[in-house]
Amino acid sequence: MRTIITFGTFDVLHIGHVKILQRARAQGDRLVVGISSDALNFSKKQRNPVYPEGERRDIIASLGCVDEVFIEESLELKGEYIKEFGAHALVMGNDWEGRFDEFKSLCEVIYLPRTEGISTTQLIAEIKKYG
Ligand code: CTP
């Protein structure tokens, strides 16, 4: 059983999220997803997510390619989460290229290409135009 772990905010679910999760799952047999807490998201992106953490967690948990979800409370704990869930590989989009290489001592680190032309930030801007 090969366990894959990935992390993200996954706010306002879009096709880029679905594709990375499907491709992450295809790297192994079990996919565990760490969902950034509201506080962690605020510290990373200087804004509150549209959907609160419990809703983002439940939406991601409902996807067929996802086996387990948890709330990621701190960036500092990534190594602990990797060990706790027994992850064999950490998968991230290539907007994070190189930034998780420190975990190569714990597991494989794989960066997958992002889906072009879509992001939550972009979607929020689009939706605002309809206001
Ligand atoms: N992702 C992707 N393709 C996209 C958008 C995101 O593959 N078009 C991946 C990211 O690389 C990351 C995961 O989805 O591994 C979660 O990204 P997240 O930051 O939650 O999504 P974004 O849409 O990038 O959000 P934002 O615009 O708020 O930064």
GROMACS .gro file of N, CA and C and ligand atoms in nm:
model
  422
    1MET      N    1   0.086  -0.121   0.000
    1MET     CA    2   0.000   0.000   0.000
    1MET      C    3   0.089   0.125   0.000
    2ARG      N    4   0.082   0.204  -0.109
    2ARG     CA    5   0.165   0.325  -0.118
    2ARG      C    6   0.076   0.446  -0.087
    3THR      N    7   0.114   0.521   0.018
    3THR     CA    8   0.035   0.637   0.062
    3THR      C    9   0.095   0.766   0.005
    4ILE      N   10   0.006   0.849  -0.049
    4ILE     CA   11   0.045   0.980  -0.103
    4ILE      C   12  -0.016   1.086  -0.013
    5ILE      N   13   0.059   1.192   0.013
    5ILE     CA   14   0.003   1.304   0.090
    5ILE      C   15   0.017   1.432   0.008
    6THR      N   16  -0.081   1.521   0.019
    6THR     CA   17  -0.071   1.652  -0.045
    6THR      C   18  -0.138   1.754   0.046
    7PHE      N   19  -0.108   1.882   0.021
    7PHE     CA   20  -0.158   1.989   0.107
    7PHE      C   21  -0.210   2.103   0.021
    8GLY      N   22  -0.307   2.176   0.073
    8GLY     CA   23  -0.354   2.295   0.002
    8GLY      C   24  -0.475   2.355   0.070
    9THR      N   25  -0.517   2.472   0.020
    9THR     CA   26  -0.635   2.537   0.077
    9THR      C   27  -0.763   2.481   0.015
   10PHE      N   28  -0.760   2.459  -0.115
   10PHE     CA   29  -0.874   2.402  -0.188
   10PHE      C   30  -1.002   2.482  -0.163
   11ASP      N   31  -0.992   2.615  -0.171
   11ASP     CA   32  -1.109   2.702  -0.153
   11ASP      C   33  -1.176   2.723  -0.289
   12VAL      N   34  -1.307   2.726  -0.293
   12VAL     CA   35  -1.384   2.743  -0.417
   12VAL      C   36  -1.334   2.639  -0.519
   13LEU      N   37  -1.370   2.516  -0.494
   13LEU     CA   38  -1.320   2.402  -0.572
   13LEU      C   39  -1.328   2.426  -0.722
   14HIS      N   40  -1.219   2.396  -0.792
   14HIS     CA   41  -1.217   2.413  -0.938
   14HIS      C   42  -1.143   2.296  -1.003
   15ILE      N   43  -1.142   2.295  -1.136
   15ILE     CA   44  -1.088   2.181  -1.211
   15ILE      C   45  -0.939   2.159  -1.183
   16GLY      N   46  -0.865   2.265  -1.156
   16GLY     CA   47  -0.721   2.249  -1.123
   16GLY      C   48  -0.704   2.167  -0.995
   17HIS      N   49  -0.792   2.190  -0.898
   17HIS     CA   50  -0.787   2.112  -0.773
   17HIS      C   51  -0.819   1.965  -0.800
   18VAL      N   52  -0.927   1.943  -0.875
   18VAL     CA   53  -0.969   1.804  -0.902
   18VAL      C   54  -0.858   1.729  -0.976
   19LYS      N   55  -0.798   1.797  -1.075
   19LYS     CA   56  -0.695   1.728  -1.155
   19LYS      C   57  -0.572   1.695  -1.072
   20ILE      N   58  -0.530   1.787  -0.985
   20ILE     CA   59  -0.408   1.754  -0.908
   20ILE      C   60  -0.437   1.641  -0.809
   21LEU      N   61  -0.558   1.640  -0.755
   21LEU     CA   62  -0.592   1.533  -0.660
   21LEU      C   63  -0.600   1.398  -0.731
   22GLN      N   64  -0.659   1.398  -0.851
   22GLN     CA   65  -0.667   1.272  -0.927
   22GLN      C   66  -0.527   1.223  -0.964
   23ARG      N   67  -0.441   1.315  -1.006
   23ARG     CA   68  -0.306   1.276  -1.047
   23ARG      C   69  -0.223   1.234  -0.926
   24ALA      N   70  -0.247   1.299  -0.812
   24ALA     CA   71  -0.176   1.260  -0.689
   24ALA      C   72  -0.218   1.117  -0.651
   25ARG      N   73  -0.347   1.090  -0.656
   25ARG     CA   74  -0.398   0.956  -0.620
   25ARG      C   75  -0.340   0.850  -0.713
   26ALA      N   76  -0.321   0.886  -0.839
   26ALA     CA   77  -0.269   0.790  -0.938
   26ALA      C   78  -0.122   0.754  -0.910
   27GLN      N   79  -0.057   0.831  -0.821
   27GLN     CA   80   0.082   0.800  -0.784
   27GLN      C   81   0.091   0.689  -0.679
   28GLY      N   82  -0.025   0.649  -0.623
   28GLY     CA   83  -0.022   0.547  -0.518
   28GLY      C   84  -0.155   0.479  -0.501
   29ASP      N   85  -0.180   0.428  -0.378
   29ASP     CA   86  -0.304   0.352  -0.350
   29ASP      C   87  -0.395   0.424  -0.251
   30ARG      N   88  -0.343   0.525  -0.183
   30ARG     CA   89  -0.421   0.594  -0.080
   30ARG      C   90  -0.378   0.740  -0.082
   31LEU      N   91  -0.477   0.830  -0.088
   31LEU     CA   92  -0.445   0.974  -0.092
   31LEU      C   93  -0.497   1.043   0.034
   32VAL      N   94  -0.405   1.105   0.106
   32VAL     CA   95  -0.437   1.182   0.226
   32VAL      C   96  -0.417   1.330   0.192
   33VAL      N   97  -0.517   1.413   0.226
   33VAL     CA   98  -0.509   1.555   0.190
   33VAL      C   99  -0.514   1.642   0.317
   34GLY      N  100  -0.413   1.725   0.333
   34GLY     CA  101  -0.410   1.823   0.442
   34GLY      C  102  -0.470   1.954   0.392
   35ILE      N  103  -0.580   1.994   0.456
   35ILE     CA  104  -0.651   2.116   0.416
   35ILE      C  105  -0.604   2.229   0.507
   36SER      N  106  -0.552   2.338   0.449
   36SER     CA  107  -0.504   2.449   0.533
   36SER      C  108  -0.616   2.502   0.621
   37SER      N  109  -0.588   2.520   0.749
   37SER     CA  110  -0.688   2.580   0.838
   37SER      C  111  -0.714   2.724   0.793
   38ASP      N  112  -0.823   2.783   0.839
   38ASP     CA  113  -0.854   2.922   0.803
   38ASP      C  114  -0.739   3.014   0.846
   39ALA      N  115  -0.687   2.991   0.966
   39ALA     CA  116  -0.579   3.076   1.018
   39ALA      C  117  -0.452   3.061   0.935
   40LEU      N  118  -0.420   2.937   0.899
   40LEU     CA  119  -0.300   2.914   0.817
   40LEU      C  120  -0.317   2.978   0.680
   41ASN      N  121  -0.437   2.965   0.624
   41ASN     CA  122  -0.461   3.027   0.493
   41ASN      C  123  -0.444   3.178   0.500
   42PHE      N  124  -0.493   3.237   0.609
   42PHE     CA  125  -0.481   3.382   0.624
   42PHE      C  126  -0.334   3.422   0.629
   43SER      N  127  -0.255   3.344   0.701
   43SER     CA  128  -0.113   3.380   0.713
   43SER      C  129  -0.041   3.363   0.578
   44LYS      N  130  -0.087   3.268   0.493
   44LYS     CA  131  -0.021   3.247   0.363
   44LYS      C  132  -0.068   3.348   0.259
   45LYS      N  133  -0.201   3.378   0.258
   45LYS     CA  134  -0.259   3.453   0.145
   45LYS      C  135  -0.318   3.589   0.184
   46GLN      N  136  -0.310   3.623   0.311
   46GLN     CA  137  -0.360   3.753   0.361
   46GLN      C  138  -0.508   3.776   0.329
   47ARG      N  139  -0.585   3.668   0.320
   47ARG     CA  140  -0.730   3.683   0.312
   47ARG      C  141  -0.796   3.557   0.368
   48ASN      N  142  -0.921   3.576   0.414
   48ASN     CA  143  -0.995   3.460   0.463
   48ASN      C  144  -1.046   3.381   0.344
   49PRO      N  145  -1.049   3.248   0.355
   49PRO     CA  146  -1.108   3.171   0.247
   49PRO      C  147  -1.258   3.198   0.236
   50VAL      N  148  -1.315   3.175   0.117
   50VAL     CA  149  -1.459   3.191   0.098
   50VAL      C  150  -1.531   3.084   0.179
   51TYR      N  151  -1.487   2.960   0.166
   51TYR     CA  152  -1.548   2.849   0.242
   51TYR      C  153  -1.465   2.822   0.367
   52PRO      N  154  -1.530   2.815   0.484
   52PRO     CA  155  -1.454   2.785   0.606
   52PRO      C  156  -1.394   2.644   0.604
   53GLU      N  157  -1.297   2.622   0.690
   53GLU     CA  158  -1.217   2.498   0.684
   53GLU      C  159  -1.300   2.370   0.690
   54GLY      N  160  -1.405   2.369   0.771
   54GLY     CA  161  -1.486   2.247   0.785
   54GLY      C  162  -1.557   2.214   0.654
   55GLU      N  163  -1.602   2.316   0.583
   55GLU     CA  164  -1.669   2.294   0.453
   55GLU      C  165  -1.567   2.250   0.348
   56ARG      N  166  -1.450   2.314   0.347
   56ARG     CA  167  -1.346   2.275   0.250
   56ARG      C  168  -1.304   2.130   0.275
   57ARG      N  169  -1.293   2.094   0.402
   57ARG     CA  170  -1.256   1.955   0.436
   57ARG      C  171  -1.363   1.857   0.386
   58ASP      N  172  -1.491   1.889   0.411
   58ASP     CA  173  -1.598   1.795   0.373
   58ASP      C  174  -1.613   1.785   0.220
   59ILE      N  175  -1.592   1.896   0.150
   59ILE     CA  176  -1.600   1.893   0.003
   59ILE      C  177  -1.489   1.803  -0.052
   60ILE      N  178  -1.366   1.821  -0.004
   60ILE     CA  179  -1.254   1.740  -0.054
   60ILE      C  180  -1.273   1.592  -0.016
   61ALA      N  181  -1.325   1.569   0.105
   61ALA     CA  182  -1.346   1.430   0.150
   61ALA      C  183  -1.450   1.359   0.064
   62SER      N  184  -1.539   1.435  -0.001
   62SER     CA  185  -1.646   1.373  -0.080
   62SER      C  186  -1.597   1.326  -0.217
   63LEU      N  187  -1.474   1.363  -0.256
   63LEU     CA  188  -1.423   1.324  -0.389
   63LEU      C  189  -1.378   1.178  -0.388
   64GLY      N  190  -1.408   1.109  -0.496
   64GLY     CA  191  -1.376   0.966  -0.506
   64GLY      C  192  -1.228   0.935  -0.500
   65CYS      N  193  -1.144   1.031  -0.542
   65CYS     CA  194  -1.000   1.004  -0.545
   65CYS      C  195  -0.932   1.031  -0.410
   66VAL      N  196  -1.008   1.080  -0.312
   66VAL     CA  197  -0.951   1.116  -0.181
   66VAL      C  198  -0.991   1.013  -0.077
   67ASP      N  199  -0.892   0.963  -0.003
   67ASP     CA  200  -0.920   0.860   0.097
   67ASP      C  201  -0.932   0.915   0.237
   68GLU      N  202  -0.855   1.020   0.267
   68GLU     CA  203  -0.855   1.073   0.404
   68GLU      C  204  -0.823   1.222   0.402
   69VAL      N  205  -0.884   1.299   0.492
   69VAL     CA  206  -0.852   1.443   0.500
   69VAL      C  207  -0.827   1.482   0.645
   70PHE      N  208  -0.750   1.588   0.661
   70PHE     CA  209  -0.730   1.644   0.795
   70PHE      C  210  -0.703   1.792   0.779
   71ILE      N  211  -0.718   1.868   0.887
   71ILE     CA  212  -0.690   2.012   0.882
   71ILE      C  213  -0.543   2.034   0.915
   72GLU      N  214  -0.473   2.103   0.824
   72GLU     CA  215  -0.331   2.137   0.846
   72GLU      C  216  -0.327   2.267   0.926
   73GLU      N  217  -0.280   2.256   1.049
   73GLU     CA  218  -0.284   2.372   1.139
   73GLU      C  219  -0.160   2.459   1.127
   74SER      N  220  -0.046   2.399   1.087
   74SER     CA  221   0.078   2.476   1.084
   74SER      C  222   0.172   2.423   0.976
   75LEU      N  223   0.235   2.514   0.904
   75LEU     CA  224   0.331   2.474   0.800
   75LEU      C  225   0.450   2.399   0.860
   76GLU      N  226   0.477   2.432   0.987
   76GLU     CA  227   0.592   2.372   1.056
   76GLU      C  228   0.575   2.222   1.080
   77LEU      N  229   0.450   2.174   1.071
   77LEU     CA  230   0.423   2.034   1.108
   77LEU      C  231   0.424   1.938   0.989
   78LYS      N  232   0.459   1.988   0.870
   78LYS     CA  233   0.450   1.901   0.750
   78LYS      C  234   0.524   1.768   0.769
   79GLY      N  235   0.646   1.776   0.824
   79GLY     CA  236   0.725   1.654   0.846
   79GLY      C  237   0.653   1.557   0.939
   80GLU      N  238   0.589   1.615   1.043
   80GLU     CA  239   0.515   1.532   1.139
   80GLU      C  240   0.397   1.464   1.072
   81TYR      N  241   0.325   1.539   0.986
   81TYR     CA  242   0.210   1.481   0.915
   81TYR      C  243   0.256   1.369   0.821
   82ILE      N  244   0.368   1.391   0.754
   82ILE     CA  245   0.421   1.289   0.662
   82ILE      C  246   0.447   1.159   0.739
   83LYS      N  247   0.506   1.174   0.858
   83LYS     CA  248   0.537   1.055   0.939
   83LYS      C  249   0.409   0.993   0.996
   84GLU      N  250   0.321   1.079   1.048
   84GLU     CA  251   0.198   1.031   1.112
   84GLU      C  252   0.113   0.946   1.016
   85PHE      N  253   0.104   0.993   0.890
   85PHE     CA  254   0.020   0.921   0.794
   85PHE      C  255   0.100   0.816   0.715
   86GLY      N  256   0.228   0.802   0.745
   86GLY     CA  257   0.312   0.701   0.678
   86GLY      C  258   0.321   0.725   0.528
   87ALA      N  259   0.332   0.853   0.489
   87ALA     CA  260   0.333   0.885   0.345
   87ALA      C  261   0.462   0.838   0.278
   88HIS      N  262   0.447   0.775   0.162
   88HIS     CA  263   0.562   0.736   0.082
   88HIS      C  264   0.602   0.848  -0.015
   89ALA      N  265   0.505   0.934  -0.048
   89ALA     CA  266   0.535   1.046  -0.139
   89ALA      C  267   0.451   1.167  -0.103
   90LEU      N  268   0.512   1.283  -0.118
   90LEU     CA  269   0.445   1.412  -0.104
   90LEU      C  270   0.429   1.469  -0.244
   91VAL      N  271   0.305   1.501  -0.282
   91VAL     CA  272   0.278   1.557  -0.415
   91VAL      C  273   0.231   1.701  -0.399
   92MET      N  274   0.289   1.792  -0.480
   92MET     CA  275   0.245   1.932  -0.481
   92MET      C  276   0.245   1.983  -0.624
   93GLY      N  277   0.166   2.087  -0.649
   93GLY     CA  278   0.169   2.152  -0.780
   93GLY      C  279   0.304   2.221  -0.799
   94ASN      N  280   0.342   2.241  -0.926
   94ASN     CA  281   0.477   2.294  -0.950
   94ASN      C  282   0.490   2.443  -0.924
   95ASP      N  283   0.382   2.508  -0.874
   95ASP     CA  284   0.400   2.644  -0.822
   95ASP      C  285   0.485   2.638  -0.694
   96TRP      N  286   0.498   2.517  -0.637
   96TRP     CA  287   0.577   2.498  -0.514
   96TRP      C  288   0.712   2.434  -0.544
   97GLU      N  289   0.748   2.423  -0.673
   97GLU     CA  290   0.871   2.355  -0.716
   97GLU      C  291   0.991   2.389  -0.626
   98GLY      N  292   1.054   2.288  -0.571
   98GLY     CA  293   1.175   2.306  -0.491
   98GLY      C  294   1.150   2.340  -0.346
   99ARG      N  295   1.027   2.385  -0.313
   99ARG     CA  296   1.006   2.439  -0.178
   99ARG      C  297   0.980   2.332  -0.072
  100PHE      N  298   0.967   2.208  -0.116
  100PHE     CA  299   0.945   2.100  -0.018
  100PHE      C  300   1.057   1.996  -0.025
  101ASP      N  301   1.168   2.034  -0.088
  101ASP     CA  302   1.278   1.940  -0.106
  101ASP      C  303   1.337   1.892   0.028
  102GLU      N  304   1.318   1.971   0.132
  102GLU     CA  305   1.371   1.931   0.264
  102GLU      C  306   1.308   1.800   0.313
  103PHE      N  307   1.190   1.764   0.257
  103PHE     CA  308   1.124   1.641   0.304
  103PHE      C  309   1.170   1.517   0.229
  104LYS      N  310   1.267   1.535   0.138
  104LYS     CA  311   1.318   1.420   0.062
  104LYS      C  312   1.386   1.316   0.152
  105SER      N  313   1.423   1.359   0.274
  105SER     CA  314   1.481   1.262   0.369
  105SER      C  315   1.372   1.174   0.429
  106LEU      N  316   1.245   1.218   0.419
  106LEU     CA  317   1.134   1.142   0.479
  106LEU      C  318   1.055   1.059   0.378
  107CYS      N  319   1.042   1.116   0.255
  107CYS     CA  320   0.962   1.048   0.152
  107CYS      C  321   1.000   1.107   0.016
  108GLU      N  322   0.943   1.046  -0.089
  108GLU     CA  323   0.964   1.099  -0.223
  108GLU      C  324   0.890   1.233  -0.232
  109VAL      N  325   0.942   1.329  -0.306
  109VAL     CA  326   0.874   1.458  -0.324
  109VAL      C  327   0.850   1.478  -0.473
  110ILE      N  328   0.722   1.490  -0.511
  110ILE     CA  329   0.686   1.496  -0.654
  110ILE      C  330   0.612   1.627  -0.681
  111TYR      N  331   0.657   1.703  -0.778
  111TYR     CA  332   0.587   1.826  -0.819
  111TYR      C  333   0.518   1.798  -0.952
  112LEU      N  334   0.388   1.819  -0.959
  112LEU     CA  335   0.313   1.796  -1.082
  112LEU      C  336   0.276   1.930  -1.146
  113PRO      N  337   0.272   1.937  -1.278
  113PRO     CA  338   0.237   2.063  -1.343
  113PRO      C  339   0.097   2.111  -1.303
  114ARG      N  340   0.083   2.240  -1.277
  114ARG     CA  341  -0.048   2.300  -1.248
  114ARG      C  342  -0.133   2.300  -1.373
  115THR      N  343  -0.264   2.300  -1.355
  115THR     CA  344  -0.355   2.320  -1.467
  115THR      C  345  -0.348   2.467  -1.506
  116GLU      N  346  -0.327   2.492  -1.634
  116GLU     CA  347  -0.311   2.630  -1.681
  116GLU      C  348  -0.442   2.709  -1.672
  117GLY      N  349  -0.432   2.837  -1.646
  117GLY     CA  350  -0.542   2.930  -1.668
  117GLY      C  351  -0.653   2.933  -1.564
  118ILE      N  352  -0.631   2.870  -1.447
  118ILE     CA  353  -0.736   2.877  -1.344
  118ILE      C  354  -0.674   2.876  -1.205
  119SER      N  355  -0.733   2.958  -1.117
  119SER     CA  356  -0.695   2.955  -0.975
  119SER      C  357  -0.811   3.013  -0.895
  120THR      N  358  -0.812   2.985  -0.768
  120THR     CA  359  -0.919   3.039  -0.681
  120THR      C  360  -0.917   3.191  -0.684
  121THR      N  361  -0.797   3.248  -0.677
  121THR     CA  362  -0.784   3.395  -0.678
  121THR      C  363  -0.847   3.454  -0.805
  122GLN      N  364  -0.816   3.388  -0.918
  122GLN     CA  365  -0.870   3.434  -1.047
  122GLN      C  366  -1.023   3.420  -1.050
  123LEU      N  367  -1.074   3.309  -0.997
  123LEU     CA  368  -1.219   3.285  -0.996
  123LEU      C  369  -1.291   3.390  -0.912
  124ILE      N  370  -1.234   3.422  -0.796
  124ILE     CA  371  -1.296   3.522  -0.710
  124ILE      C  372  -1.303   3.656  -0.784
  125ALA      N  373  -1.196   3.690  -0.854
  125ALA     CA  374  -1.194   3.816  -0.930
  125ALA      C  375  -1.302   3.814  -1.039
  126GLU      N  376  -1.317   3.700  -1.107
  126GLU     CA  377  -1.419   3.686  -1.212
  126GLU      C  378  -1.559   3.704  -1.154
  127ILE      N  379  -1.583   3.636  -1.042
  127ILE     CA  380  -1.716   3.638  -0.980
  127ILE      C  381  -1.751   3.780  -0.935
  128LYS      N  382  -1.651   3.852  -0.885
  128LYS     CA  383  -1.673   3.991  -0.839
  128LYS      C  384  -1.727   4.079  -0.952
  129LYS      N  385  -1.689   4.048  -1.076
  129LYS     CA  386  -1.734   4.129  -1.190
  129LYS      C  387  -1.885   4.122  -1.207
  130TYR      N  388  -1.945   4.011  -1.157
  130TYR     CA  389  -2.090   3.995  -1.170
  130TYR      C  390  -2.166   4.070  -1.062
  131GLY      N  391  -2.090   4.125  -0.961
  131GLY     CA  392  -2.153   4.193  -0.847
  131GLY      C  393  -2.241   4.306  -0.893
  132CTP     N1  394  -0.340   2.362  -0.835
  132CTP     C1  395  -0.322   2.312  -0.967
  132CTP     N2  396  -0.369   2.384  -1.074
  132CTP     C2  397  -0.431   2.502  -1.055
  132CTP     C3  398  -0.452   2.553  -0.924
  132CTP     C4  399  -0.404   2.480  -0.815
  132CTP     O1  400  -0.264   2.205  -0.987
  132CTP     N3  401  -0.473   2.570  -1.162
  132CTP     C5  402  -0.287   2.286  -0.722
  132CTP     C6  403  -0.179   2.363  -0.645
  132CTP     O2  404  -0.054   2.350  -0.711
  132CTP     C7  405  -0.182   2.293  -0.511
  132CTP     C8  406  -0.331   2.254  -0.496
  132CTP     O3  407  -0.389   2.264  -0.627
  132CTP     O4  408  -0.101   2.175  -0.514
  132CTP     C9  409  -0.406   2.346  -0.400
  132CTP     O5  410  -0.384   2.479  -0.444
  132CTP     P1  411  -0.455   2.606  -0.383
  132CTP     O6  412  -0.352   2.705  -0.343
  132CTP     O7  413  -0.556   2.566  -0.284
  132CTP     O8  414  -0.535   2.659  -0.515
  132CTP     P2  415  -0.519   2.790  -0.601
  132CTP     O9  416  -0.628   2.788  -0.703
  132CTP    O10  417  -0.377   2.802  -0.652
  132CTP    O11  418  -0.550   2.903  -0.495
  132CTP     P3  419  -0.511   3.059  -0.489
  132CTP    O12  420  -0.549   3.121  -0.618
  132CTP    O13  421  -0.591   3.109  -0.372
  132CTP    O14  422  -0.361   3.065  -0.462
   0.00000   0.00000   0.00000
